PDB file of N, CA and C in Angstrom:
ATOM      1  N   MET A 213       0.818  -1.194   0.000  1.00  0.00           N
ATOM      2  CA  MET A 213       0.000   0.000   0.000  1.00  0.00           C
ATOM      3  C   MET A 213       0.857   1.251   0.000  1.00  0.00           C
ATOM      4  N   ASN A 214       2.079   1.191   0.422  1.00  0.00           N
ATOM      5  CA  ASN A 214       3.000   2.318   0.449  1.00  0.00           C
ATOM      6  C   ASN A 214       2.532   3.455   1.344  1.00  0.00           C
ATOM      7  N   ASN A 215       1.771   3.139   2.401  1.00  0.00           N
ATOM      8  CA  ASN A 215       1.325   4.119   3.388  1.00  0.00           C
ATOM      9  C   ASN A 215       0.614   5.318   2.758  1.00  0.00           C
ATOM     10  N   LYS A 216      -0.329   5.069   1.902  1.00  0.00           N
ATOM     11  CA  LYS A 216      -1.120   6.126   1.285  1.00  0.00           C
ATOM     12  C   LYS A 216      -2.121   6.665   2.296  1.00  0.00           C
ATOM     13  N   SER A 217      -2.391   7.940   2.223  1.00  0.00           N
ATOM     14  CA  SER A 217      -3.284   8.600   3.162  1.00  0.00           C
ATOM     15  C   SER A 217      -4.746   8.283   2.867  1.00  0.00           C
ATOM     16  N   ARG A 218      -5.469   7.883   3.894  1.00  0.00           N
ATOM     17  CA  ARG A 218      -6.902   7.584   3.767  1.00  0.00           C
ATOM     18  C   ARG A 218      -7.678   8.842   3.414  1.00  0.00           C
ATOM     19  N   ILE A 219      -7.336   9.961   4.036  1.00  0.00           N
ATOM     20  CA  ILE A 219      -8.046  11.214   3.789  1.00  0.00           C
ATOM     21  C   ILE A 219      -7.818  11.687   2.358  1.00  0.00           C
ATOM     22  N   THR A 220      -6.601  11.585   1.870  1.00  0.00           N
ATOM     23  CA  THR A 220      -6.308  11.985   0.501  1.00  0.00           C
ATOM     24  C   THR A 220      -7.082  11.114  -0.484  1.00  0.00           C
ATOM     25  N   ALA A 221      -7.101   9.811  -0.243  1.00  0.00           N
ATOM     26  CA  ALA A 221      -7.855   8.902  -1.112  1.00  0.00           C
ATOM     27  C   ALA A 221      -9.343   9.220  -1.067  1.00  0.00           C
ATOM     28  N   ALA A 222      -9.869   9.534   0.116  1.00  0.00           N
ATOM     29  CA  ALA A 222     -11.288   9.865   0.251  1.00  0.00           C
ATOM     30  C   ALA A 222     -11.630  11.152  -0.489  1.00  0.00           C
ATOM     31  N   LEU A 223     -10.776  12.152  -0.376  1.00  0.00           N
ATOM     32  CA  LEU A 223     -11.027  13.417  -1.072  1.00  0.00           C
ATOM     33  C   LEU A 223     -10.927  13.250  -2.587  1.00  0.00           C
ATOM     34  N   LEU A 224      -9.959  12.475  -3.042  1.00  0.00           N
ATOM     35  CA  LEU A 224      -9.852  12.209  -4.475  1.00  0.00           C
ATOM     36  C   LEU A 224     -11.086  11.468  -4.978  1.00  0.00           C
ATOM     37  N   ALA A 225     -11.560  10.493  -4.199  1.00  0.00           N
ATOM     38  CA  ALA A 225     -12.755   9.745  -4.591  1.00  0.00           C
ATOM     39  C   ALA A 225     -13.969  10.653  -4.632  1.00  0.00           C
ATOM     40  N   PHE A 226     -14.095  11.541  -3.654  1.00  0.00           N
ATOM     41  CA  PHE A 226     -15.262  12.419  -3.571  1.00  0.00           C
ATOM     42  C   PHE A 226     -15.283  13.432  -4.712  1.00  0.00           C
ATOM     43  N   PHE A 227     -14.137  14.054  -5.006  1.00  0.00           N
ATOM     44  CA  PHE A 227     -14.106  15.121  -6.000  1.00  0.00           C
ATOM     45  C   PHE A 227     -13.743  14.653  -7.405  1.00  0.00           C
ATOM     46  N   LEU A 228     -12.910  13.624  -7.534  1.00  0.00           N
ATOM     47  CA  LEU A 228     -12.458  13.160  -8.851  1.00  0.00           C
ATOM     48  C   LEU A 228     -12.725  11.670  -9.068  1.00  0.00           C
ATOM     49  N   GLY A 229     -13.637  11.119  -8.282  1.00  0.00           N
ATOM     50  CA  GLY A 229     -13.933   9.694  -8.370  1.00  0.00           C
ATOM     51  C   GLY A 229     -14.506   9.271  -9.699  1.00  0.00           C
ATOM     52  N   THR A 230     -15.145  10.188 -10.404  1.00  0.00           N
ATOM     53  CA  THR A 230     -15.676   9.885 -11.731  1.00  0.00           C
ATOM     54  C   THR A 230     -14.567   9.401 -12.659  1.00  0.00           C
ATOM     55  N   PHE A 231     -13.388   9.952 -12.492  1.00  0.00           N
ATOM     56  CA  PHE A 231     -12.260   9.635 -13.369  1.00  0.00           C
ATOM     57  C   PHE A 231     -11.310   8.599 -12.777  1.00  0.00           C
ATOM     58  N   GLY A 232     -11.604   8.075 -11.596  1.00  0.00           N
ATOM     59  CA  GLY A 232     -10.790   7.036 -10.988  1.00  0.00           C
ATOM     60  C   GLY A 232      -9.511   7.531 -10.352  1.00  0.00           C
ATOM     61  N   ALA A 233      -9.446   8.812 -10.002  1.00  0.00           N
ATOM     62  CA  ALA A 233      -8.215   9.385  -9.443  1.00  0.00           C
ATOM     63  C   ALA A 233      -7.773   8.671  -8.172  1.00  0.00           C
ATOM     64  N   GLN A 234      -8.739   8.230  -7.359  1.00  0.00           N
ATOM     65  CA  GLN A 234      -8.390   7.565  -6.106  1.00  0.00           C
ATOM     66  C   GLN A 234      -7.679   6.249  -6.361  1.00  0.00           C
ATOM     67  N   TYR A 235      -8.016   5.559  -7.423  1.00  0.00           N
ATOM     68  CA  TYR A 235      -7.362   4.284  -7.722  1.00  0.00           C
ATOM     69  C   TYR A 235      -5.964   4.492  -8.288  1.00  0.00           C
ATOM     70  N   PHE A 236      -5.783   5.524  -9.088  1.00  0.00           N
ATOM     71  CA  PHE A 236      -4.436   5.819  -9.561  1.00  0.00           C
ATOM     72  C   PHE A 236      -3.545   6.215  -8.380  1.00  0.00           C
ATOM     73  N   TYR A 237      -4.098   6.956  -7.428  1.00  0.00           N
ATOM     74  CA  TYR A 237      -3.354   7.331  -6.219  1.00  0.00           C
ATOM     75  C   TYR A 237      -2.973   6.095  -5.402  1.00  0.00           C
ATOM     76  N   MET A 238      -3.867   5.113  -5.359  1.00  0.00           N
ATOM     77  CA  MET A 238      -3.626   3.895  -4.584  1.00  0.00           C
ATOM     78  C   MET A 238      -2.835   2.845  -5.374  1.00  0.00           C
ATOM     79  N   ASN A 239      -2.327   3.210  -6.540  1.00  0.00           N
ATOM     80  CA  ASN A 239      -1.542   2.333  -7.413  1.00  0.00           C
ATOM     81  C   ASN A 239      -2.330   1.119  -7.902  1.00  0.00           C
ATOM     82  N   ASN A 240      -3.627   1.262  -8.024  1.00  0.00           N
ATOM     83  CA  ASN A 240      -4.483   0.211  -8.571  1.00  0.00           C
ATOM     84  C   ASN A 240      -4.924   0.684  -9.958  1.00  0.00           C
ATOM     85  N   TYR A 241      -4.021   0.532 -10.923  1.00  0.00           N
ATOM     86  CA  TYR A 241      -4.206   1.125 -12.239  1.00  0.00           C
ATOM     87  C   TYR A 241      -5.324   0.480 -13.045  1.00  0.00           C
ATOM     88  N   VAL A 242      -5.556  -0.794 -12.857  1.00  0.00           N
ATOM     89  CA  VAL A 242      -6.620  -1.466 -13.608  1.00  0.00           C
ATOM     90  C   VAL A 242      -7.973  -0.870 -13.241  1.00  0.00           C
ATOM     91  N   ARG A 243      -8.248  -0.744 -11.948  1.00  0.00           N
ATOM     92  CA  ARG A 243      -9.513  -0.127 -11.520  1.00  0.00           C
ATOM     93  C   ARG A 243      -9.598   1.321 -11.987  1.00  0.00           C
ATOM     94  N   GLY A 244      -8.489   2.033 -11.935  1.00  0.00           N
ATOM     95  CA  GLY A 244      -8.476   3.428 -12.383  1.00  0.00           C
ATOM     96  C   GLY A 244      -8.809   3.563 -13.848  1.00  0.00           C
ATOM     97  N   ILE A 245      -8.249   2.692 -14.676  1.00  0.00           N
ATOM     98  CA  ILE A 245      -8.516   2.743 -16.115  1.00  0.00           C
ATOM     99  C   ILE A 245      -9.959   2.363 -16.404  1.00  0.00           C
ATOM    100  N   VAL A 246     -10.472   1.355 -15.710  1.00  0.00           N
ATOM    101  CA  VAL A 246     -11.878   0.970 -15.902  1.00  0.00           C
ATOM    102  C   VAL A 246     -12.791   2.132 -15.530  1.00  0.00           C
ATOM    103  N   ARG A 247     -12.516   2.777 -14.399  1.00  0.00           N
ATOM    104  CA  ARG A 247     -13.335   3.922 -13.977  1.00  0.00           C
ATOM    105  C   ARG A 247     -13.213   5.057 -14.987  1.00  0.00           C
ATOM    106  N   LEU A 248     -12.035   5.265 -15.534  1.00  0.00           N
ATOM    107  CA  LEU A 248     -11.820   6.314 -16.525  1.00  0.00           C
ATOM    108  C   LEU A 248     -12.586   6.023 -17.812  1.00  0.00           C
ATOM    109  N   ILE A 249     -12.604   4.764 -18.231  1.00  0.00           N
ATOM    110  CA  ILE A 249     -13.334   4.386 -19.440  1.00  0.00           C
ATOM    111  C   ILE A 249     -14.825   4.647 -19.271  1.00  0.00           C
ATOM    112  N   PHE A 250     -15.356   4.363 -18.075  1.00  0.00           N
ATOM    113  CA  PHE A 250     -16.787   4.537 -17.835  1.00  0.00           C
ATOM    114  C   PHE A 250     -17.118   5.887 -17.200  1.00  0.00           C
ATOM    115  N   SER A 251     -16.216   6.850 -17.309  1.00  0.00           N
ATOM    116  CA  SER A 251     -16.432   8.144 -16.671  1.00  0.00           C
ATOM    117  C   SER A 251     -17.579   8.926 -17.298  1.00  0.00           C
ATOM    118  N   PHE A 252     -17.977   8.577 -18.506  1.00  0.00           N
ATOM    119  CA  PHE A 252     -19.079   9.291 -19.154  1.00  0.00           C
ATOM    120  C   PHE A 252     -20.436   8.905 -18.573  1.00  0.00           C
ATOM    121  N   THR A 253     -20.497   7.854 -17.796  1.00  0.00           N
ATOM    122  CA  THR A 253     -21.762   7.440 -17.188  1.00  0.00           C
ATOM    123  C   THR A 253     -21.923   8.098 -15.825  1.00  0.00           C
ATOM    124  N   GLY A 254     -23.124   8.234 -15.380  1.00  0.00           N
ATOM    125  CA  GLY A 254     -23.375   8.801 -14.066  1.00  0.00           C
ATOM    126  C   GLY A 254     -23.024   7.854 -12.947  1.00  0.00           C
ATOM    127  N   VAL A 255     -22.994   6.567 -13.254  1.00  0.00           N
ATOM    128  CA  VAL A 255     -22.708   5.557 -12.237  1.00  0.00           C
ATOM    129  C   VAL A 255     -21.309   5.750 -11.665  1.00  0.00           C
ATOM    130  N   SER A 256     -20.363   6.075 -12.497  1.00  0.00           N
ATOM    131  CA  SER A 256     -18.985   6.262 -12.059  1.00  0.00           C
ATOM    132  C   SER A 256     -18.885   7.394 -11.034  1.00  0.00           C
ATOM    133  N   GLY A 257     -19.595   8.461 -11.251  1.00  0.00           N
ATOM    134  CA  GLY A 257     -19.586   9.577 -10.307  1.00  0.00           C
ATOM    135  C   GLY A 257     -20.240   9.233  -8.984  1.00  0.00           C
ATOM    136  N   ILE A 258     -21.351   8.517  -9.048  1.00  0.00           N
ATOM    137  CA  ILE A 258     -22.049   8.104  -7.830  1.00  0.00           C
ATOM    138  C   ILE A 258     -21.172   7.177  -6.999  1.00  0.00           C
ATOM    139  N   LEU A 259     -20.514   6.235  -7.656  1.00  0.00           N
ATOM    140  CA  LEU A 259     -19.622   5.325  -6.941  1.00  0.00           C
ATOM    141  C   LEU A 259     -18.452   6.079  -6.309  1.00  0.00           C
ATOM    142  N   GLY A 260     -17.927   7.070  -6.998  1.00  0.00           N
ATOM    143  CA  GLY A 260     -16.825   7.859  -6.456  1.00  0.00           C
ATOM    144  C   GLY A 260     -17.227   8.600  -5.192  1.00  0.00           C
ATOM    145  N   VAL A 261     -18.399   9.228  -5.204  1.00  0.00           N
ATOM    146  CA  VAL A 261     -18.874   9.942  -4.019  1.00  0.00           C
ATOM    147  C   VAL A 261     -19.113   8.966  -2.871  1.00  0.00           C
ATOM    148  N   ALA A 262     -19.718   7.825  -3.168  1.00  0.00           N
ATOM    149  CA  ALA A 262     -19.992   6.823  -2.130  1.00  0.00           C
ATOM    150  C   ALA A 262     -18.693   6.300  -1.518  1.00  0.00           C
ATOM    151  N   GLU A 263     -17.686   6.022  -2.353  1.00  0.00           N
ATOM    152  CA  GLU A 263     -16.398   5.560  -1.836  1.00  0.00           C
ATOM    153  C   GLU A 263     -15.726   6.638  -0.998  1.00  0.00           C
ATOM    154  N   GLY A 264     -15.806   7.873  -1.441  1.00  0.00           N
ATOM    155  CA  GLY A 264     -15.204   8.968  -0.692  1.00  0.00           C
ATOM    156  C   GLY A 264     -15.797   9.095   0.699  1.00  0.00           C
ATOM    157  N   ILE A 265     -17.118   9.013   0.783  1.00  0.00           N
ATOM    158  CA  ILE A 265     -17.789   9.094   2.080  1.00  0.00           C
ATOM    159  C   ILE A 265     -17.412   7.901   2.948  1.00  0.00           C
ATOM    160  N   LYS A 266     -17.411   6.710   2.353  1.00  0.00           N
ATOM    161  CA  LYS A 266     -17.073   5.496   3.111  1.00  0.00           C
ATOM    162  C   LYS A 266     -15.652   5.580   3.660  1.00  0.00           C
ATOM    163  N   TRP A 267     -14.694   5.936   2.823  1.00  0.00           N
ATOM    164  CA  TRP A 267     -13.300   5.988   3.248  1.00  0.00           C
ATOM    165  C   TRP A 267     -13.060   7.095   4.256  1.00  0.00           C
ATOM    166  N   PHE A 268     -13.813   8.192   4.172  1.00  0.00           N
ATOM    167  CA  PHE A 268     -13.642   9.286   5.122  1.00  0.00           C
ATOM    168  C   PHE A 268     -14.005   8.850   6.536  1.00  0.00           C
ATOM    169  N   PHE A 269     -15.026   8.008   6.657  1.00  0.00           N
ATOM    170  CA  PHE A 269     -15.490   7.592   7.973  1.00  0.00           C
ATOM    171  C   PHE A 269     -14.892   6.270   8.452  1.00  0.00           C
ATOM    172  N   GLU A 270     -14.123   5.587   7.622  1.00  0.00           N
ATOM    173  CA  GLU A 270     -13.435   4.365   8.038  1.00  0.00           C
ATOM    174  C   GLU A 270     -12.254   4.712   8.935  1.00  0.00           C
ATOM    175  N   SER A 271     -11.867   3.767   9.745  1.00  0.00           N
ATOM    176  CA  SER A 271     -10.639   3.965  10.523  1.00  0.00           C
ATOM    177  C   SER A 271      -9.434   3.672   9.617  1.00  0.00           C
ATOM    178  N   ASP A 272      -8.288   4.139  10.034  1.00  0.00           N
ATOM    179  CA  ASP A 272      -7.064   3.895   9.268  1.00  0.00           C
ATOM    180  C   ASP A 272      -6.768   2.402   9.166  1.00  0.00           C
ATOM    181  N   GLU A 273      -7.084   1.654  10.226  1.00  0.00           N
ATOM    182  CA  GLU A 273      -6.825   0.215  10.224  1.00  0.00           C
ATOM    183  C   GLU A 273      -7.714  -0.502   9.202  1.00  0.00           C
ATOM    184  N   GLU A 274      -8.999  -0.134   9.160  1.00  0.00           N
ATOM    185  CA  GLU A 274      -9.917  -0.754   8.189  1.00  0.00           C
ATOM    186  C   GLU A 274      -9.488  -0.436   6.762  1.00  0.00           C
ATOM    187  N   PHE A 275      -9.089   0.806   6.544  1.00  0.00           N
ATOM    188  CA  PHE A 275      -8.645   1.220   5.217  1.00  0.00           C
ATOM    189  C   PHE A 275      -7.396   0.451   4.796  1.00  0.00           C
ATOM    190  N   ALA A 276      -6.429   0.364   5.697  1.00  0.00           N
ATOM    191  CA  ALA A 276      -5.182  -0.352   5.393  1.00  0.00           C
ATOM    192  C   ALA A 276      -5.447  -1.828   5.160  1.00  0.00           C
ATOM    193  N   GLN A 277      -6.339  -2.421   5.948  1.00  0.00           N
ATOM    194  CA  GLN A 277      -6.659  -3.837   5.784  1.00  0.00           C
ATOM    195  C   GLN A 277      -7.308  -4.096   4.426  1.00  0.00           C
ATOM    196  N   HIS A 278      -8.197  -3.217   4.024  1.00  0.00           N
ATOM    197  CA  HIS A 278      -8.869  -3.381   2.724  1.00  0.00           C
ATOM    198  C   HIS A 278      -7.864  -3.315   1.583  1.00  0.00           C
ATOM    199  N   TRP A 279      -6.958  -2.352   1.613  1.00  0.00           N
ATOM    200  CA  TRP A 279      -6.029  -2.192   0.501  1.00  0.00           C
ATOM    201  C   TRP A 279      -4.887  -3.182   0.542  1.00  0.00           C
ATOM    202  N   THR A 280      -4.549  -3.702   1.702  1.00  0.00           N
ATOM    203  CA  THR A 280      -3.525  -4.743   1.778  1.00  0.00           C
ATOM    204  C   THR A 280      -4.097  -6.047   1.231  1.00  0.00           C
ATOM    205  N   LYS A 281      -5.364  -6.313   1.531  1.00  0.00           N
ATOM    206  CA  LYS A 281      -6.022  -7.537   1.093  1.00  0.00           C
ATOM    207  C   LYS A 281      -6.225  -7.545  -0.415  1.00  0.00           C
ATOM    208  N   SER A 282      -6.505  -6.393  -1.038  1.00  0.00           N
ATOM    209  CA  SER A 282      -6.869  -6.370  -2.452  1.00  0.00           C
ATOM    210  C   SER A 282      -5.657  -6.312  -3.375  1.00  0.00           C
ATOM    211  N   GLU A 283      -4.446  -6.168  -2.845  1.00  0.00           N
ATOM    212  CA  GLU A 283      -3.278  -6.092  -3.713  1.00  0.00           C
ATOM    213  C   GLU A 283      -2.820  -7.452  -4.161  1.00  0.00           C
TER     214      GLU A 283
END
């Protein structure tokens, strides 16, 4: 995970989640490219806002566990 900031990822997801910025920040390029390809749909934006809110209220341990598990 390279000790990425949960707050930074949450803010990127909330404001730029339509384009997958949070996934590029988290070094998960496949998810970022998929989100970028589908950025013209409204679904991508809704998912970005939802992820941003979720990550903002998660603890650092939960966030780290999720990203360590998915790598």
